[in-house]
C-alpha atoms as one frame of an Amber mdcrd trajectory, in Angstrom:
protein
  43.117 123.482  97.987  39.746 125.106  98.738  39.402 123.755 101.765  42.895
 125.514 103.329  41.574 128.807 101.630  38.444 128.333 104.285  40.407 127.643
 107.122  43.126 130.466 106.148  40.513 132.870 106.317  38.705 132.229 109.636
  41.802 132.073 110.774  42.699 135.746 109.909  39.792 136.765 112.170  41.380
 137.281 114.899  43.909 139.668 113.391  43.450 143.777 112.743  43.118 142.939
 109.548  46.777 144.077 108.518  47.136 145.463 104.632  44.039 142.545 104.104
  41.286 144.986 103.123  38.960 143.033 105.320  35.980 144.027 107.049  35.727
 144.329 111.192  34.250 145.632 113.899  35.935 146.039 117.360  32.434 145.076
 119.396  29.721 142.267 118.127  26.827 143.816 116.065  24.991 140.248 115.864
  23.847 138.012 118.474  22.041 134.708 118.947  18.938 136.146 118.717  19.334
 137.070 115.424  20.677 133.079 114.379  17.946 131.241 116.493  15.275 133.436
 114.498  16.968 131.770 111.000  16.461 128.453 109.385  18.520 126.005 110.732
  21.040 123.409 108.451  19.983 120.472 108.236  21.097 117.773 109.604  23.871
 114.958 107.398  26.615 114.565 105.286  27.309 118.304 104.029  30.093 118.117
 101.272  31.540 121.183  99.286  30.331 122.208  95.666  32.944 120.721  94.401
  33.280 117.679  95.706  32.986 114.075  94.001  30.402 112.357  96.280  29.228
 108.882  96.125  25.674 108.761  98.173  25.895 105.626  97.807  28.921 105.303
  99.679  29.872 105.664 103.816  32.129 108.652 104.024  35.053 107.533 104.547
  35.513 106.191 100.851  34.154 109.450  99.308  36.754 111.073  97.142  36.161
 114.531  98.837  38.299 116.566 101.131  35.176 118.961 101.751  32.547 116.699
 103.154  31.576 116.736 107.089  28.825 115.571 109.133  26.191 118.255 110.843
  23.937 117.077 113.775  21.742 119.485 115.881  22.291 122.443 112.614  26.227
 122.770 113.438  29.023 120.453 112.064  30.421 117.823 115.129  32.485 115.709
 112.648  35.536 115.626 111.649  37.970 117.868 113.435  38.888 120.437 110.968
  34.694 120.868 110.283  34.080 121.078 114.186  36.831 123.873 114.479  36.371
 126.061 111.079  32.216 126.124 110.668  32.134 125.295 107.553  28.708 127.290
 105.800  28.811 129.233 109.425  26.031 127.146 110.715  26.824 128.115 115.010
  28.245 131.865 113.938  26.203 134.578 114.578  23.988 135.433 112.122  20.893
 137.676 110.438  19.153 137.300 107.882  18.823 139.645 105.304  16.302 138.334
 102.574  15.533 135.038 101.651  18.408 133.677 100.846  20.663 135.836 101.742
  22.377 136.574 105.465  25.109 138.268 107.247  27.840 135.677 109.784  29.679
 137.297 112.257  32.882 135.542 113.816  35.508 135.738 116.340  35.660 135.872
 119.987  32.915 133.858 121.734  32.375 135.832 124.904  31.386 139.158 123.649
  33.773 140.916 125.954  36.859 139.571 125.060  39.577 141.882 123.628  39.924
 140.880 119.787  38.164 141.988 116.577  35.067 140.366 114.579  34.943 139.270
 111.146  32.131 139.204 108.836  31.383 136.938 106.087  28.115 136.473 103.476
  25.902 133.979 102.848  24.066 133.421  99.903  22.711 130.739  97.660  20.640
 129.604 100.900  18.083 126.949  99.521  15.373 125.244 102.095  14.017 121.697
 101.936  10.789 121.337 102.964  10.862 121.403 106.242  12.500 124.887 106.369
  15.666 123.370 106.367  18.827 124.830 105.025  20.351 122.652 102.462  22.772
 124.718 100.435  24.469 127.615 101.041  27.691 129.842  99.636  30.178 131.883
 101.565  31.991 134.858 101.139  34.625 136.918 102.783  33.410 140.602 103.269
  36.027 142.799 102.377  35.689 147.004 102.864  35.387 147.567  99.084  36.603
 146.457  94.956  40.205 145.915  95.335  42.529 148.843  94.216  43.636 149.383
  90.406  47.060 147.079  89.885  49.951 149.249  90.673  48.642 151.205  93.293
  50.493 152.434  96.260  50.351 153.936  99.289  51.522 157.415 100.307  54.917
 155.656 101.267  55.428 153.697  97.861  54.086 150.793  98.674  51.795 148.321
  97.394  48.382 149.633  98.510  45.944 146.789  99.218  43.256 149.120 100.448
  39.956 149.797  98.242  39.560 153.464  96.893  35.964 153.475  97.015  34.690
 151.377  99.961  30.914 150.409 100.540  28.410 152.056 101.750  28.787 151.536
 105.199  32.248 151.402 106.936  35.228 153.624 107.541  38.716 152.687 106.239
  41.257 152.309 108.835  44.559 151.588 108.781  45.259 147.960 107.525  41.579
 147.798 106.931  37.841 149.331 107.727  35.344 149.368 110.210  31.144 148.833
 109.545  29.690 151.774 110.915  27.749 149.506 113.257  24.784 146.676 112.249
  23.400 148.714 109.454  26.582 149.666 108.339  27.517 146.065 108.142  24.399
 144.955 106.165  24.333 147.750 103.869  28.311 146.823 103.008  27.168 143.127
 102.965  24.633 144.267  99.818  27.030 146.395  97.978  29.650 143.467  97.981
  27.350 140.961  96.940  26.446 142.564  93.817  29.633 144.240  93.194  31.587
 142.290  89.856  34.338 143.919  90.911  34.315 142.395  94.977  35.006 138.931
  96.323  31.492 137.317  95.951  33.272 135.754  92.878  35.330 133.315  95.327
  32.778 132.663  97.265  32.796 128.644  98.303  29.733 126.530  97.999  28.624
 123.864 100.795  25.148 121.382 100.000  23.500 118.421 101.992  23.581 115.238
 100.501  22.090 112.414 102.328  21.104 111.706 105.926  24.138 110.642 108.143
  24.520 106.597 108.591  26.887 104.542 111.306  29.144 104.206 108.748  29.789
 107.864 108.323  31.444 108.191 111.480  32.416 105.357 113.366  34.110 106.986
 116.188  30.649 108.120 117.057  27.445 106.203 118.612  25.606 105.079 115.823
  22.737 107.249 114.297  19.411 105.801 115.402  16.571 106.315 113.205  13.255
 108.468 114.960  10.719 106.175 116.243   7.431 105.371 113.745   4.652 108.005
 113.975   1.589 105.889 116.105
């Protein structure tokens, strides 16, 4: 299931990317000011691009396990969406171009020990109010995969790339971005690389406004007062 794959990708951020060939940094390079300068996600009901949705029905009746509710620009319900942040709506992000961003996930405290992982965010579409209503995400890796049958010096199957993207330095078990500029260079290379990870991008889209029946445990949704 694609939903499970999204959760597993996010769960892997705290690891040192052992044999996973993923792009990391030991300290953050993106910050709240970067994210706050970008368009927010539109509030309402969102769903995965492969979901079969019924906009006329309340969310619990949908035959879709990739739908969630966004409030104040962040996933608010159900629990898996709050924990995994589909679309990286609350993650630190920076804009590369109008439809392309890079998202950073990792420790919430910038001083905490750990690793920060990165995802490309493209296919960004905005509504007439300038809010995001569609996007796709993919995990940023060190480079294209090595040829089939590649081995390490110790004779084990090689998973690390032999052609690191610009802006990265290969390390044991993964690679590191050379700061902010290196991260953006690697993300841009990953996006256009036909051998890279971009083909595995997961898409999300806004479906409609939230209704009280979509989230019965929460306070009812109230319509904004009419303009005088």
